[in-house]
Structure formats: structure tokens, C-alpha cells
Coordinates of C-alpha atoms in Angstrom, one line a residue:
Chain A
X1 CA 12.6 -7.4 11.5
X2 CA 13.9 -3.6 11.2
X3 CA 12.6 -0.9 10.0
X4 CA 15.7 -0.8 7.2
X5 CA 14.6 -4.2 6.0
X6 CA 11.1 -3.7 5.2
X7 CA 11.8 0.0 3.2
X8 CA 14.6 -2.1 1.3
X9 CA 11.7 -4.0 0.4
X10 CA 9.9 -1.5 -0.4
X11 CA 12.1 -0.2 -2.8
X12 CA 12.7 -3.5 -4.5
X13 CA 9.2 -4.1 -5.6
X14 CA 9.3 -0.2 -6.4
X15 CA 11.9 -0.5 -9.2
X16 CA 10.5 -3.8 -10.5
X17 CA 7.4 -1.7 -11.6
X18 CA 9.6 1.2 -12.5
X19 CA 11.6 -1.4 -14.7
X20 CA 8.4 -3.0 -16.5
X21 CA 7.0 0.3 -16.8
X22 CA 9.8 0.8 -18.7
X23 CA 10.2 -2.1 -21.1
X24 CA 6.9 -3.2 -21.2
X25 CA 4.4 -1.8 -24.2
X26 CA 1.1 -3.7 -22.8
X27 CA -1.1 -0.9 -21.7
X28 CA -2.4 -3.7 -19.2
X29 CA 1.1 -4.6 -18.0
X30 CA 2.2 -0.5 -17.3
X31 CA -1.0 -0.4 -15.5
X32 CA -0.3 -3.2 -13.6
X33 CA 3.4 -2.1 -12.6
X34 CA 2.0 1.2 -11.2
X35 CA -0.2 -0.9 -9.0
X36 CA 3.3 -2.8 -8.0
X37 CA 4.3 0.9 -7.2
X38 CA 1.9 2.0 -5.3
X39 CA 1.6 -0.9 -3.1
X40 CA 5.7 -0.9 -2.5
X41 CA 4.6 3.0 -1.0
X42 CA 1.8 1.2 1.0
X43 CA 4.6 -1.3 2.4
X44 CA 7.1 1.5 3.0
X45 CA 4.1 3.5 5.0
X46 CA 2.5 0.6 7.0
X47 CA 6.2 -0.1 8.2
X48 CA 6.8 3.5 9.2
X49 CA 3.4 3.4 10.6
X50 CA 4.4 0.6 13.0
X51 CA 7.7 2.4 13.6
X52 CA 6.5 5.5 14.8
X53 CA 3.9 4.2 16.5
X54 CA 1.4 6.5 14.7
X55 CA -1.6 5.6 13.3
X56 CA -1.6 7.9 10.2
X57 CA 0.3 5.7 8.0
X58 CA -2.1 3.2 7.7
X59 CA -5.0 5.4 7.2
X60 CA -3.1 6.6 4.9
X61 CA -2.5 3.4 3.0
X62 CA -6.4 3.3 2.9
X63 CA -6.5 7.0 1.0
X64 CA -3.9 5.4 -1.4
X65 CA -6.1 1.9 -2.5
X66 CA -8.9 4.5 -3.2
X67 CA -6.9 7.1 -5.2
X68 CA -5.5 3.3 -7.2
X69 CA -9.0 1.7 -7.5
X70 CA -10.4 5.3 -9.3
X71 CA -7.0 5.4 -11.2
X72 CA -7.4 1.5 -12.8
X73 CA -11.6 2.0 -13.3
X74 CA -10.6 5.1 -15.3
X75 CA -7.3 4.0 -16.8
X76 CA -8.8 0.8 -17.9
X77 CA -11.9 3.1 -19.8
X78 CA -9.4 4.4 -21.6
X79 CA -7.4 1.5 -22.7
X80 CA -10.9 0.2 -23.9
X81 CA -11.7 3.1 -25.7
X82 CA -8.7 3.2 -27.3
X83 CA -8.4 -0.7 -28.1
X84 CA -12.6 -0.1 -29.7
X85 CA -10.7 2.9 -32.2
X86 CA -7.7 1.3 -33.0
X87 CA -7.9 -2.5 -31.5
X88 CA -4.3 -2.0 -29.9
X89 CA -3.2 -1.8 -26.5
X90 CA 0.7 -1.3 -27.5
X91 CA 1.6 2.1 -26.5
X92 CA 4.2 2.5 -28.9
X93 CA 1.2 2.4 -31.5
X94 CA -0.9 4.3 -30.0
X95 CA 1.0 8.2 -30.7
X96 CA -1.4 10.8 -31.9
X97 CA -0.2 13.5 -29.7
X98 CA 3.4 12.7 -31.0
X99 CA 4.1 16.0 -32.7
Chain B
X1 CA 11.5 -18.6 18.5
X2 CA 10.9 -15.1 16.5
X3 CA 9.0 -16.5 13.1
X4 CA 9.3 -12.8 12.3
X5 CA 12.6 -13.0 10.8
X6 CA 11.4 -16.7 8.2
X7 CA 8.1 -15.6 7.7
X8 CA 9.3 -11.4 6.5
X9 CA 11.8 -13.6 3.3
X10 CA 9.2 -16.2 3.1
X11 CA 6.4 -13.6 1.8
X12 CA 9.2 -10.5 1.1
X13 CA 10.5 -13.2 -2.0
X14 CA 7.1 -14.2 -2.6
X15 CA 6.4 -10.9 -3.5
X16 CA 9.6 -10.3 -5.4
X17 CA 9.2 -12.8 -7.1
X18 CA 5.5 -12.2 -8.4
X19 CA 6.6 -8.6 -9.0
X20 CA 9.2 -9.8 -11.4
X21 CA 7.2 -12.2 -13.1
X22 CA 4.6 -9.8 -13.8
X23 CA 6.8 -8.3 -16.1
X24 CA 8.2 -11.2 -17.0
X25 CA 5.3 -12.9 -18.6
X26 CA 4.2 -12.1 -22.3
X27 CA 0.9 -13.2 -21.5
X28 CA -1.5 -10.5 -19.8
X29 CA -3.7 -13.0 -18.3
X30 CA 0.0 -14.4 -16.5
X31 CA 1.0 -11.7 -15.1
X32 CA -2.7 -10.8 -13.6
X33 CA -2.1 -14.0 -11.9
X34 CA 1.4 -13.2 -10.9
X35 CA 0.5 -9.6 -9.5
X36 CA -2.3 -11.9 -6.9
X37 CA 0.4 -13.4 -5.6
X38 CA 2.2 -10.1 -5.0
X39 CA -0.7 -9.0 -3.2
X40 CA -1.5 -11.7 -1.4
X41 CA 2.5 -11.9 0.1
X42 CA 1.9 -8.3 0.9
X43 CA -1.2 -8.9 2.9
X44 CA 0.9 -11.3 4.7
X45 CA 4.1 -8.3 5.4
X46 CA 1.1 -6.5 6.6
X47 CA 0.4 -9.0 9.0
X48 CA 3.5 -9.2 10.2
X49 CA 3.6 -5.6 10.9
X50 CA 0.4 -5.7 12.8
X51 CA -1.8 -3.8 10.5
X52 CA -4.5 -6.6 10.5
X53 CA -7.4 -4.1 8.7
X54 CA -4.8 -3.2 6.2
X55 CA -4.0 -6.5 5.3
X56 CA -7.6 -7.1 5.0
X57 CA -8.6 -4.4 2.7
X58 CA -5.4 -5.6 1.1
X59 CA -6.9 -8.6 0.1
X60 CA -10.6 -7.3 -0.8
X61 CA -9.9 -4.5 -2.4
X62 CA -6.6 -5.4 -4.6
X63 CA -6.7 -9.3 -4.7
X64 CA -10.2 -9.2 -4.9
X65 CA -11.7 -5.9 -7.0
X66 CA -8.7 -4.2 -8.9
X67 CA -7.6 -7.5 -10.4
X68 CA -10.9 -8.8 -11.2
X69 CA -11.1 -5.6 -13.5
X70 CA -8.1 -5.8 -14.8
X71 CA -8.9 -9.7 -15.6
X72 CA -12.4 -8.6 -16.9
X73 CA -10.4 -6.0 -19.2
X74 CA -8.1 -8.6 -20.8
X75 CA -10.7 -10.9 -21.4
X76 CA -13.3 -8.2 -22.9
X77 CA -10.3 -7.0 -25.2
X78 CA -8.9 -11.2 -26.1
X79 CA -5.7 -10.0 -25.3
X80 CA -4.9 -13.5 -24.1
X81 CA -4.0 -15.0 -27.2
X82 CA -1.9 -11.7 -28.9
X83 CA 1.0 -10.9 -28.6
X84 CA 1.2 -7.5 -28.8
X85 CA 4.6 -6.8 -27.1
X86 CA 6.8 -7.4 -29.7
X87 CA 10.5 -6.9 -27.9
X88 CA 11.8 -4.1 -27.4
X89 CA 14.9 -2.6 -29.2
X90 CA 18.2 -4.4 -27.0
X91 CA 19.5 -0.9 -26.5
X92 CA 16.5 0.6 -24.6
X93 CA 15.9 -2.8 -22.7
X94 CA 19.6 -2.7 -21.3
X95 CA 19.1 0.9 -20.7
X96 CA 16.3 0.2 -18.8
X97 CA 17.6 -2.3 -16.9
X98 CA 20.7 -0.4 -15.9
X99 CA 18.4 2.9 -14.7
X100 CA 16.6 0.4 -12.9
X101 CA 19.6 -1.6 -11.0
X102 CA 20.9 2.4 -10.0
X103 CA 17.2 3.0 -8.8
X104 CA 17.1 0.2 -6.6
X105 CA 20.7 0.5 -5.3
X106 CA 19.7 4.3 -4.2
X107 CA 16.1 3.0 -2.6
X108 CA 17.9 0.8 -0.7
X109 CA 20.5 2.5 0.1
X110 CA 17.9 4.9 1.5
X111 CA 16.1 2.3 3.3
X112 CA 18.9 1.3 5.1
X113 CA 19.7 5.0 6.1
X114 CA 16.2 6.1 7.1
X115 CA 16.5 5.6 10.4
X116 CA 19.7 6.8 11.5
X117 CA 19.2 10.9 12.7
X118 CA 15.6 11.2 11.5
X119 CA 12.4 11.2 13.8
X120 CA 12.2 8.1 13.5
X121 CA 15.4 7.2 15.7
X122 CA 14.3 9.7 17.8
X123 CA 11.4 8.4 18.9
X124 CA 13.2 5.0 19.8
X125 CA 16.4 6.7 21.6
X126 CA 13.7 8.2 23.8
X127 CA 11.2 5.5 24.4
X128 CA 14.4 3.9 25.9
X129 CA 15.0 6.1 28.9
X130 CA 13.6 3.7 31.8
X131 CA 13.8 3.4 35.6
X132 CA 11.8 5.0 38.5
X133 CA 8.1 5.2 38.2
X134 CA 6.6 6.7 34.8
X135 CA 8.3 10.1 33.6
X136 CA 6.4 12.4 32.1
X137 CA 7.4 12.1 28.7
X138 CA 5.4 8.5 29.0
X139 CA 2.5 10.6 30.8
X140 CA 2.4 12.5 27.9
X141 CA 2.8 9.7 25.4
X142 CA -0.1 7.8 26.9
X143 CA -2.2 11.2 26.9
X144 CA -1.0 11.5 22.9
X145 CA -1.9 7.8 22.1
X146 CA -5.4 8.3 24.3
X147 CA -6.6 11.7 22.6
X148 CA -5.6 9.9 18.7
X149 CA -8.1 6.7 19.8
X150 CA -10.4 8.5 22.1
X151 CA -10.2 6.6 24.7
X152 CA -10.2 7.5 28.6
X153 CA -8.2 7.4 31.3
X154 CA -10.2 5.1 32.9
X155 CA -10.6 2.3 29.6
X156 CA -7.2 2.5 30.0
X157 CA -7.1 1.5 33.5
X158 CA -9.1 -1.5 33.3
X159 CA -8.4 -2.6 30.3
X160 CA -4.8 -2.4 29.3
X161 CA -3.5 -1.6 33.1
X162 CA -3.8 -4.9 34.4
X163 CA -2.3 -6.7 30.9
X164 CA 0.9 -5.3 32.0
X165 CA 1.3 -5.1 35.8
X166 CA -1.4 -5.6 38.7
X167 CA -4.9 -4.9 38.5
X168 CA -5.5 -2.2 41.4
X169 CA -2.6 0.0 40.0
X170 CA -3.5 2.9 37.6
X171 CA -1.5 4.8 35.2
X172 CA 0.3 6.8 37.4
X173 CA 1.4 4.1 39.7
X174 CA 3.0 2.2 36.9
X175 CA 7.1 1.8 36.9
X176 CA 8.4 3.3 33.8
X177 CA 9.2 -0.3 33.0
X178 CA 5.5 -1.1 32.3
X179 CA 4.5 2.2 31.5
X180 CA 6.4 1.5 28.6
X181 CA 5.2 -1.9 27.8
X182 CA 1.5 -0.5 28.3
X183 CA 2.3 1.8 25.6
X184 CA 3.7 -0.5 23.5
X185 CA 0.9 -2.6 24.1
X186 CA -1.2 0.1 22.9
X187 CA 0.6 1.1 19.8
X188 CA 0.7 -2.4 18.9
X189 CA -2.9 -2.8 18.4
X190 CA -3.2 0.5 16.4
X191 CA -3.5 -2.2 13.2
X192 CA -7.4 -3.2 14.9
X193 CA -10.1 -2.1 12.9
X194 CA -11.6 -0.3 16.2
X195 CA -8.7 1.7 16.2
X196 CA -8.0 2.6 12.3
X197 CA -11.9 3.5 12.1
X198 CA -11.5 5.9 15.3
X199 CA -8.6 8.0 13.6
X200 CA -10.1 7.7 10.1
X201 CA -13.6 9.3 11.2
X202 CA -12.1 11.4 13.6
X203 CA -8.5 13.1 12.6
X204 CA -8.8 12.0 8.9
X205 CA -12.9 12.7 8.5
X206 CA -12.5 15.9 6.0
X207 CA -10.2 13.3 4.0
X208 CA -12.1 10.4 4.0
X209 CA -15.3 12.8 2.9
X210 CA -12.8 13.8 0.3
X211 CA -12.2 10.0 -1.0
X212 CA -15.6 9.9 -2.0
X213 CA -15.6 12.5 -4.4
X214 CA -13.0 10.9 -5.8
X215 CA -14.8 7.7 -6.3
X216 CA -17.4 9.8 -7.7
X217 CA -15.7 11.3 -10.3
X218 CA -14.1 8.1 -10.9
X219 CA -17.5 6.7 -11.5
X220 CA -18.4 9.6 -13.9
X221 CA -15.8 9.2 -15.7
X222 CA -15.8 5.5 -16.5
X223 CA -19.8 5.9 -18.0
X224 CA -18.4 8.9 -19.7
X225 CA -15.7 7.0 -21.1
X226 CA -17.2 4.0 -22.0
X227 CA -20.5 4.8 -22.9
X228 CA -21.6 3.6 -26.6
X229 CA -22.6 6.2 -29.1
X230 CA -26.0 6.7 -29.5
X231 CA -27.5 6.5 -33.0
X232 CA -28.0 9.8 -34.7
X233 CA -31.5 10.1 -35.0
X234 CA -32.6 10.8 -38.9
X235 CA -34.9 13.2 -38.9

């Protein structure tokens, strides 16, 4: 398979998690679809990766699951502290800084 | 037969189809489930494209420790049972939908383009001058591919020399023919842990020094996050 059909891919499963970051409320579910992102960008780099020959991509994709596991252990500390002050997770609820 | 072709919209739907039901389901604990599969399809796309550690870490790191958080997070906070997505207002739904159908359109639209005038086609309009004994853009290739792993001259003589054409022969007695074949050789193992953990602790070292930090801080911030209030002491 080409190069074309792997990035098409890649920007399939992208928009899937742009689309439930967008309609979902969950606080779980958003964080999941920015997983689904990130991993479409590790598909996208592993394929260029294997295109170019060039290592860097997938080192690369190795830098990116480290940046996501700090981003969910902290993101999900904050969608437990805020579910122990106002036992939600909908972020249409949770609007403090709304001004 | 190529399985390349069955096996890339075997786990390419797979993961499609996980994707969409992880926004599909109401129930968290569904779509943790759903998102696994995702994973686990795209540990097999990374297969196919020969980046065997990445498809492994893949698998340990997402499959295994980011979802068992996120499962651990859903159960701690019961949100298995609520429902607390009531639906959305039509209008911002459709809205949302349409950005998203326009989004895709113009990602793949890019896709499909990428290649055509960028380095990429470069690189394969040149690796596709042949004939004659090795050129020198190969000699340099080869000396590119050995600095990146650190390997020498003579590992590659003995080693990768006689995959692709007799064993006495050395690199610059190859034809251009398997010169090229010995790099691809070479290039196509660049997915081996050997060869990932030689770039990451060479090239990428200040990085990967850097990632730690970042787990660090991470790890901070979590206790500092989460940590339960001490009682005031009365004095």
C-alpha cells in the first residue's frame, strides 16, 4: 500500500476524534478522542517514517505516547477533582470561568 | 500474493470502525472498549509498515496502561451506570458533523497529494536511477543510513552484503541493482528495536532525557492534583 493510502487513514480517524470531541460532553469520551488524535498523527508519522526511509518518525511516535500518557494521568486528576467538587463530568456543567 | 493490500482494510476499518463507535456509545465503559480495538488495529498498520517496536509499545503502553486508567477512572467515578450526555442541541450536532465531513474531505485530500513534488517523491524519483555498478548517491546513502545506526563498513559487509548478492563482494563492488536492494534491506529493518534504540540514545538522547522530565512533572502533578486534604489541625 501507498504512502496516500495510509495518511488518508490517518486523517479519517483524525476527524472521528475531532467530531466526538465535538459533540460529545463526557469529559472521559473528549479525552478519549484526543487519544484517537494523537494516534491518527502516530499513523501518519510511522508511514512517512517508512517512506522516507528515516528513522526519526518513529522515534518520534515514541516522544508522542509519552507527551499522551502525562497528558491522560494529569487530565484524568482533573476530571476527578472536579467530579469530587461537583460529581459531574459533563463539560457543559462544569463553566466557572464562563464570564 | 501481496496480503499487504487485505490485511491494510482489514485492520484500517477495524480501526475506523472502533474510532466511530467510541463516540458512538453512551456508555463510557463501551467506548473504552471500543478505543482497544482501535489500538490494537493500529498495532497491526504498524506492523504492516515494519515498525515492529512501535507496534509493540503500541500495545503496552496504550492497550495496556492508558486504557487501564482511563477504565480505573470510570469505575472510581460509577460513571457506568449515568448518563450524563444528555444529547446535544440538533443544530450543533449537524454543525458538527458537517465541519467534520469538510475536515476529513481536506485531510484526505491532502493525503492523497503529499507525495506528489515534496521530499518525499524526491527521494523515490532518485532511489530509481539504476544500472552500472553503485553511484555515488547510493555510496552516500549507505554512509547516511550507517552513521544514523552506527554501524561499520565492515557489519555491513558481512552481514547485509551477502543477503543481497555474493558473499566475497563488498560494498563497493555491488551493481547499483543490489546496492539498492541492500539499502532497502537496511531501511526496512529500521522498525527493530536494535535500530530504534540506536537513534533514540544517540541522535534523539537530549530528547529522550527531556521525556523524563516530562513524566516527572506529570507525576507531580497527579499527587498534587489528587491528593486528599489534610485535616486542619485544632489547636
Amino acid at each position: 500500500m501507498s504512502l496516500e493510502w495510509y495518511l488518508a487513514l490517518s486523517a479519517l480517524l483524525f476527524t472521528v476524534g475531532v467530531i466526538g470531541v465535538l459533540i460529545r460532553r463526557n469529559a472521559i469520551i473528549i479525552f478519549m478522542c484526543i487519544e484517537l488524535m494523537l494516534n491518527a498523527a502516530n499513523l501518519a508519522f510511522v508511514a512517512i517514517s517508512r517512506e522516507l526511509g528515516d528513522p526519526s518518525g518513529q522515534v518520534f511516535v515514541f516522544f508522542v505516547m509519552t507527551v499522551a500518557a502525562a497528558e491522560v494521568a494529569i487530565g484524568l486528576a482533573i476530571i476527578v477533582s472536579v467530579f469530587k467538587h461537583r460529581e459531574t463530568v459533563n463539560v457543559d456543567e462544569v463553566d466557572s470561568l464562563k464570564g | 500474493m501481496n496480503a499487504e493490500p487485505i490485511l491494510f482494510i482489514a485492520f484500517g476499518a477495524l480501526a475506523l470502525i472502533g474510532a466511530v463507535a467510541v463516540i458512538g456509545f453512551k456508555n463510557p465503559v463501551y467506548s473504552a472498549i471500543a478505543l482497544i480495538v482501535t489500538f490494537f488495529a493500529q498495532a497491526g498498520l504498524f506492523i504492516l509498515l515494519g515498525a515492529h517496536f512501535v507496534a509493540a509499545v503500541q500495545v503496552i503502553v496504550y492497550a495496556g496502561a492508558i486504557m487501564v486508567l482511563f477504565l480505573f477512572v470510570i469505575m472510581l467515578l460509577n460513571l457506568g451506570s449515568v448518563d450524563v450526555d444528555r444529547p446535544k442541541a440538533g443544530i450543533a450536532k449537524g454543525a458538527a458533523v458537517i465541519l467534520g465531513i469538510v475536515f476529513a474531505l481536506e485531510g484526505v485530500y491532502i493525503a492523497v497529494n503529499a507525495s506528489k513534488g515534496t521530499a518525499v517523491a524526491r527521494v523515490k524519483r532518485e532511489s530509481a536511477v539504476g544500472g552500472g555498478s553503485i553511484s555515488a548517491m547510493q555510496l552516500k546513502e549507505l554512509n547516511k543510513i550507517q552513521a544514523t545506526y552506527q554501524l561499520t563498513r565492515d557489519e555491513i559487509d558481512t552481514e547485509y552484503v551477502p543477503k543481497v548478492a555474493a558473499a566475497d563482494k563488498t560494498v563497493e563492488d555491488l551493481t547499483a541493482d543490489e546496492a539498492r536492494t541492500l539499502i532497502q534491506t537496511l531501511q526496512g529493518e529500521m522498525g527493530k528495536t536494535e535500530r530504534i534504540g540506536t537513534v533514540l540514545f544517540s541522535k534523539f538522547l537530549l530528547p529522550f532525557e527531556v521525556t523524563s522530565l516530562i513524566l516527572l512533572a506529570a507525576l507531580i502533578g497527579v499527587i498534587a492534583l489528587v491528593k486528599r486534604e489534610e485535616p486542619k489541625e485544632v489547636s
